PDB file of C-alpha atoms in Angstrom:
ATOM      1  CA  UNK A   1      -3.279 -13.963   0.252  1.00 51.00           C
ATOM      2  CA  UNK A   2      -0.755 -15.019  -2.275  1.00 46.00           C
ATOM      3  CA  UNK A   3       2.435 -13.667  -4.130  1.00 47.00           C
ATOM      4  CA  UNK A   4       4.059 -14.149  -7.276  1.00 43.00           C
ATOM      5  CA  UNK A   5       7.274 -12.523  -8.691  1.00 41.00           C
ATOM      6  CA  UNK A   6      10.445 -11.319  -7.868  1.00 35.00           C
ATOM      7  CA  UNK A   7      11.779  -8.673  -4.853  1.00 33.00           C
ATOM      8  CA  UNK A   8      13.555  -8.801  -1.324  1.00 29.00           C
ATOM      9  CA  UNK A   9      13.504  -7.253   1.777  1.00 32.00           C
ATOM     10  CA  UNK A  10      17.024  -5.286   2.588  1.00 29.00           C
ATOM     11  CA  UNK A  11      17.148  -3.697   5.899  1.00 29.00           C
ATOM     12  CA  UNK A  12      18.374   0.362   6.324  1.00 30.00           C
ATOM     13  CA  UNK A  13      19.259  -0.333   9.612  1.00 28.00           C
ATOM     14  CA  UNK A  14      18.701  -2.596  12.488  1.00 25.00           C
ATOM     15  CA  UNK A  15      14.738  -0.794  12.346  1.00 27.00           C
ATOM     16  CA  UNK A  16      13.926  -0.529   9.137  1.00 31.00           C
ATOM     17  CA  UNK A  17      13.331  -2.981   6.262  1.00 31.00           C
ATOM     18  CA  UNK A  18      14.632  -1.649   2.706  1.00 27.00           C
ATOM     19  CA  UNK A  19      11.971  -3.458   1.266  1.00 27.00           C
ATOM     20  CA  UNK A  20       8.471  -3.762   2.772  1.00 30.00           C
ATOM     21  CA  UNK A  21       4.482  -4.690   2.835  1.00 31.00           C
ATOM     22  CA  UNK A  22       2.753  -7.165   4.138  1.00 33.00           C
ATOM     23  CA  UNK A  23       1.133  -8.301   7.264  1.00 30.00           C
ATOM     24  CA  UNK A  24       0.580 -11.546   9.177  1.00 29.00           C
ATOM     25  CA  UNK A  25       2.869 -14.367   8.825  1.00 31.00           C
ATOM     26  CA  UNK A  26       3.600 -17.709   7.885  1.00 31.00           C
ATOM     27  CA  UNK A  27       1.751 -20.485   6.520  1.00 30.00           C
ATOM     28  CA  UNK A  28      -0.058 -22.737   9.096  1.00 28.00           C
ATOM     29  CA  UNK A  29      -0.399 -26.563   8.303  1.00 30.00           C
ATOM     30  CA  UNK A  30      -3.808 -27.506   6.985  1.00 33.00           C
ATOM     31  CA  UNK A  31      -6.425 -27.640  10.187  1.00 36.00           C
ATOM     32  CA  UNK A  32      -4.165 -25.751  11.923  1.00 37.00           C
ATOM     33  CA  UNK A  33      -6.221 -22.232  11.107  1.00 43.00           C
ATOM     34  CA  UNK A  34      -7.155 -21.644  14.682  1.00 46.00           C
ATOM     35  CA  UNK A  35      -3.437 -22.043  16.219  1.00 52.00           C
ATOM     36  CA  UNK A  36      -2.270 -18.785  17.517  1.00 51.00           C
ATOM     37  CA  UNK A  37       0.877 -17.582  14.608  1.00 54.00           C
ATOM     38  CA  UNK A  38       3.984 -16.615  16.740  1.00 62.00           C
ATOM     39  CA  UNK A  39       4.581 -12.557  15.977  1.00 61.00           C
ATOM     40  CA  UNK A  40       7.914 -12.344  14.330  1.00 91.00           C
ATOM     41  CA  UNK A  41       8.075  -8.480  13.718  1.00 93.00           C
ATOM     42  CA  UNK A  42       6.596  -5.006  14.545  1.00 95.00           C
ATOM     43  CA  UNK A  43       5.655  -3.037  11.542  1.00 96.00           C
ATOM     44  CA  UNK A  44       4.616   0.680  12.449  1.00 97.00           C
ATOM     45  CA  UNK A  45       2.964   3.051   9.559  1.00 95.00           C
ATOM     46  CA  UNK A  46       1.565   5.853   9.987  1.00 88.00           C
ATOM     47  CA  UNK A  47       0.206   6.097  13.701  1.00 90.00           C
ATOM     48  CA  UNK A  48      -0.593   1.966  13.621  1.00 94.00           C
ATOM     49  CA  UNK A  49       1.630  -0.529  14.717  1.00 96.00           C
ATOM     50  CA  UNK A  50       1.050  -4.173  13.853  1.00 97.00           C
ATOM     51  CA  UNK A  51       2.315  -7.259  15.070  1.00 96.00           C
ATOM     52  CA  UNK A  52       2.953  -9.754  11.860  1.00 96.00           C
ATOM     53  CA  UNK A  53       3.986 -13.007  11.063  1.00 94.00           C
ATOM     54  CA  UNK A  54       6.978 -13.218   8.292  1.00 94.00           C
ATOM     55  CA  UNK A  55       6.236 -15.297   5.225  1.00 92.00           C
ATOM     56  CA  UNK A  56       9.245 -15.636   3.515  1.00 91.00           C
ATOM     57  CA  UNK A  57       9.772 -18.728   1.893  1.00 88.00           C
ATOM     58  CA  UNK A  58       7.904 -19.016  -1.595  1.00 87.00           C
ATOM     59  CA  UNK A  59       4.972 -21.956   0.054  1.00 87.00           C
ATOM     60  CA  UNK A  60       4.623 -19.607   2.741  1.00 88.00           C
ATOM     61  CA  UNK A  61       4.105 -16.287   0.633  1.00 85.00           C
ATOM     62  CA  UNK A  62       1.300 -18.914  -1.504  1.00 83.00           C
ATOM     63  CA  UNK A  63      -0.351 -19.296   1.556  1.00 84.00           C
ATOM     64  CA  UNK A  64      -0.661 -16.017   3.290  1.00 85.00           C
ATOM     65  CA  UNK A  65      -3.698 -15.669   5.050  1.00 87.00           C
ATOM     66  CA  UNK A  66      -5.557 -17.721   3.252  1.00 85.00           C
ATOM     67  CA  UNK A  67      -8.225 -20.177   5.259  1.00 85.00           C
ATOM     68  CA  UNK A  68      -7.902 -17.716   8.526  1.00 89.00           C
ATOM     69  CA  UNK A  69     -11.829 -16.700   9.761  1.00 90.00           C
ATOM     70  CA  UNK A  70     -10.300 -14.138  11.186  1.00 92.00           C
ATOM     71  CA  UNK A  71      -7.159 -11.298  11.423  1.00 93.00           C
ATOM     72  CA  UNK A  72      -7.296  -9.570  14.586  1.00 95.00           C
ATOM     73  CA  UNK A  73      -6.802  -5.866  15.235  1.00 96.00           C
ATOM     74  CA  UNK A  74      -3.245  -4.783  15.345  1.00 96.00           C
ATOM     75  CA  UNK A  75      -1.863  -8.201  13.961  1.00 95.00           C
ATOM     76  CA  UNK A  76      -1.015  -9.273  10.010  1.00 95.00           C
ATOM     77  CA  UNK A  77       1.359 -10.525   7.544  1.00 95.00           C
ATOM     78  CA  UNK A  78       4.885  -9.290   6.371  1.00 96.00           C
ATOM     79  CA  UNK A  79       5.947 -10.546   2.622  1.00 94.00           C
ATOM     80  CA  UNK A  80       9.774  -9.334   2.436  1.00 94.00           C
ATOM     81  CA  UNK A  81      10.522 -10.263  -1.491  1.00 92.00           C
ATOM     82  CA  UNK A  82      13.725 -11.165  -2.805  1.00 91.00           C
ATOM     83  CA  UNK A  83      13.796  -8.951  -5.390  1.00 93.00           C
ATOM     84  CA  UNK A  84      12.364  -5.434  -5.885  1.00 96.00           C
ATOM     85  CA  UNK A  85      10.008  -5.890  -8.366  1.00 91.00           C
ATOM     86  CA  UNK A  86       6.182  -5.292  -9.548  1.00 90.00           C
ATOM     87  CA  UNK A  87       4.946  -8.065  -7.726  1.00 87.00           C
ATOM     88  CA  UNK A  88       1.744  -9.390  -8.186  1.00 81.00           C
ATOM     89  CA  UNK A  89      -0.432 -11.372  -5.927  1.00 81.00           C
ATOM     90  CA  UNK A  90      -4.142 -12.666  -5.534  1.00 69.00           C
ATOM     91  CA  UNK A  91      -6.768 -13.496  -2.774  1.00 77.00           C
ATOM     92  CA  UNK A  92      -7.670 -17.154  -3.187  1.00 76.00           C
ATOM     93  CA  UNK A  93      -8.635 -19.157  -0.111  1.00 76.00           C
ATOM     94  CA  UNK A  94      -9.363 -15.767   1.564  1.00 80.00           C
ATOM     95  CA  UNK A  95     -12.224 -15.734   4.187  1.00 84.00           C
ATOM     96  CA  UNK A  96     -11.718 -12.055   5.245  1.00 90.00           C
ATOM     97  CA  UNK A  97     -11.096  -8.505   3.727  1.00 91.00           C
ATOM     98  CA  UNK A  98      -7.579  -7.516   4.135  1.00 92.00           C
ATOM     99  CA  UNK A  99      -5.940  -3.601   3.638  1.00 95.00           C
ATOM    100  CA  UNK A 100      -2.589  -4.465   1.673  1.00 94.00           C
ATOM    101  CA  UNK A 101       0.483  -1.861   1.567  1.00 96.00           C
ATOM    102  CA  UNK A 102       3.210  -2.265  -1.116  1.00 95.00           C
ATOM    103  CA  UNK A 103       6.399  -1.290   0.731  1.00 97.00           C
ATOM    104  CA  UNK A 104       9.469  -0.166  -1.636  1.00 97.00           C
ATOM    105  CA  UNK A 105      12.141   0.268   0.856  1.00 95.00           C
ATOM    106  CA  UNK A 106      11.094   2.311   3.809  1.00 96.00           C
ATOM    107  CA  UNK A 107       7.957   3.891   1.667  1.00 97.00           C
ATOM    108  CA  UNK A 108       4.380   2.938   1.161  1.00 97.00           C
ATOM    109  CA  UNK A 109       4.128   2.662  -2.757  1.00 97.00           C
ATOM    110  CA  UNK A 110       0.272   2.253  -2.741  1.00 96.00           C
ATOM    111  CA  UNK A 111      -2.687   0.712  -0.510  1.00 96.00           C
ATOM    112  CA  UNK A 112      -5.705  -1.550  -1.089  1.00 93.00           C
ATOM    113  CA  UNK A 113      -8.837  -2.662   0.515  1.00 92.00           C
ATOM    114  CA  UNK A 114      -9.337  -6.465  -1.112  1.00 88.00           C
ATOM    115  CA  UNK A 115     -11.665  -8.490  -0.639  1.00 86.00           C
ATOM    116  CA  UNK A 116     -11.829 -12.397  -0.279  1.00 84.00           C
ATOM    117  CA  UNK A 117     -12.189 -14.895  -3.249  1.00 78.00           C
ATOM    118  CA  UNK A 118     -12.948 -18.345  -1.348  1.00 74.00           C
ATOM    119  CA  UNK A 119     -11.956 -20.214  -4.506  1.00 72.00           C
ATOM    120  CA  UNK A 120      -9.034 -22.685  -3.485  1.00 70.00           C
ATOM    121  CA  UNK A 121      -7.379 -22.082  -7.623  1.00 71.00           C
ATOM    122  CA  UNK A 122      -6.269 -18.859  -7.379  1.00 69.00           C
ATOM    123  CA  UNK A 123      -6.391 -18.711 -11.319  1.00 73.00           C
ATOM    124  CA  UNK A 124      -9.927 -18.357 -10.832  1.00 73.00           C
ATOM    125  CA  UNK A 125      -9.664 -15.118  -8.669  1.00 80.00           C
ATOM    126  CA  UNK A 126      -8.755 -11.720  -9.544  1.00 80.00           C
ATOM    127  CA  UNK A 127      -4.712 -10.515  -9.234  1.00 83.00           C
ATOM    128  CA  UNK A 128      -3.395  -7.211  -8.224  1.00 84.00           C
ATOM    129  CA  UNK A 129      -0.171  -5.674  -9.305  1.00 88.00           C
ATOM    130  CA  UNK A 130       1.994  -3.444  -7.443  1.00 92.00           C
ATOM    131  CA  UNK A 131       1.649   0.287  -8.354  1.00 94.00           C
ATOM    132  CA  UNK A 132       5.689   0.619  -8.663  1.00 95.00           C
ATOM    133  CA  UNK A 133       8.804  -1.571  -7.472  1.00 96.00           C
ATOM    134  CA  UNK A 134       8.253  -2.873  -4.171  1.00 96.00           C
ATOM    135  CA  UNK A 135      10.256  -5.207  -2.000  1.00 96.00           C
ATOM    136  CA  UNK A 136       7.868  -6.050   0.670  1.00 95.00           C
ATOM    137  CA  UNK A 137       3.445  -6.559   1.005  1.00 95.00           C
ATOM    138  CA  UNK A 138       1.744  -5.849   4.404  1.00 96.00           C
ATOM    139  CA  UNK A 139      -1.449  -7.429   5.312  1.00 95.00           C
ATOM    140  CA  UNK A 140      -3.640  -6.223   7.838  1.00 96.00           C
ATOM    141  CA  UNK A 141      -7.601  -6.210   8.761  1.00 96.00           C
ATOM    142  CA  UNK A 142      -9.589  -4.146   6.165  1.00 95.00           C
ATOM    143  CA  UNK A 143      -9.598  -0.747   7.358  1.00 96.00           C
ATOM    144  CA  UNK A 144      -6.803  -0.532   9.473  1.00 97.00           C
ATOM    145  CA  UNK A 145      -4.669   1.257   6.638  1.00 97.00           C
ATOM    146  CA  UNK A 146      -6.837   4.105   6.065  1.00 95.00           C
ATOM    147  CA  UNK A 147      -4.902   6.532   7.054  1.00 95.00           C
ATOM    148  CA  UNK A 148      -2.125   5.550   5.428  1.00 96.00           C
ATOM    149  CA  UNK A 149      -1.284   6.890   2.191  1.00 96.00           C
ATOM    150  CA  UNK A 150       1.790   6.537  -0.779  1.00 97.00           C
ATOM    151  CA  UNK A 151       5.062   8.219   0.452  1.00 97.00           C
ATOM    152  CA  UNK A 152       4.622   7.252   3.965  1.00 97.00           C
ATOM    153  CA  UNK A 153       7.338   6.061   5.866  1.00 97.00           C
ATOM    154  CA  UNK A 154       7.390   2.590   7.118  1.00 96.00           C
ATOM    155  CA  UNK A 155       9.411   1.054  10.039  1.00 96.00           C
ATOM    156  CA  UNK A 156      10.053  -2.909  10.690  1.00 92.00           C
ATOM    157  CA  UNK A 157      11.587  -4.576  13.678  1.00 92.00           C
ATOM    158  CA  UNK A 158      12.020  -8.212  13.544  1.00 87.00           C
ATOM    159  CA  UNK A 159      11.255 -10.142  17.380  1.00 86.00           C
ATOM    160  CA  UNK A 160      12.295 -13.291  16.553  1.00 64.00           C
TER     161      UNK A 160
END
């Protein structure tokens, strides 16, 4: 899963991110799919808690997910942005359906089941925009953000 535009996580307090969504983390190098990603933060929403990788430089936030056969349970991907913005982003390389939250601050701006475009030019695949302003993009297995809805509170510890 992929990113494009501006925003930036600022954090509340030592708990909470100011901006959030996301979920599992940086970009592995290529054959590298099957290497176990080092959890860098808890995210909890709702009554789930995930632990994510970060992807916060601009090649990782390109790369996301993307080329992983697999996201398991309770794990994703955490896009802090450096600007709060409507960010837009896009599924190329994808192998698996992923539930997305748009994170403005501590709030859940909107949630989305996608699902994977194996094309490698992500011109070629469809792009979603955020609903409003968001600083941060959570990625998680399909379903595991069905109980969460806009206006929920969101909560991010880093661990590393």
């Amino acid at each position: 899963m992929s990113t494009s535009g501006a925003g930036r996580a600022r954090r509340t307090s030592a708990a909470r991110v100011a901006v959030l969504v996301g979920v599992l983390g940086g970009a592995l190098a290529p054959g590298a799919c099957d290497a176990e990603p080092e959890p860098e933060a808890m995210v909890e929403v709702g009554d789930a808690v995930f632990v994510v990788e970060l992807a916060t430089s601009v090649a990782e936030q390109k790369e996301g997910l993307a080329g992983r056969t697999d996201v398991p349970a309770g794990t994703g991907m955490l896009f802090p942005f450096p600007e709060r913005a409507e960010h837009q982003m896009w599924m190329a390389g994808m192998e698996v359906p992923v539930d997305v939250a748009w994170i403005d601050g501590d709030r859940v701006v909107g949630v989305v089941t996608l699902v994977p475009c194996t094309e490698h030019d992500q011109t070629t695949c469809p792009r979603w925009t955020a609903p409003a302003p968001a600083t941060a993009l959570l990625e998680v297995p399909a379903g595991a953000l069905r109980d969460v809805e806009p206006g929920d509170e969101i909560e991010v510890r880093e661990t590393a």
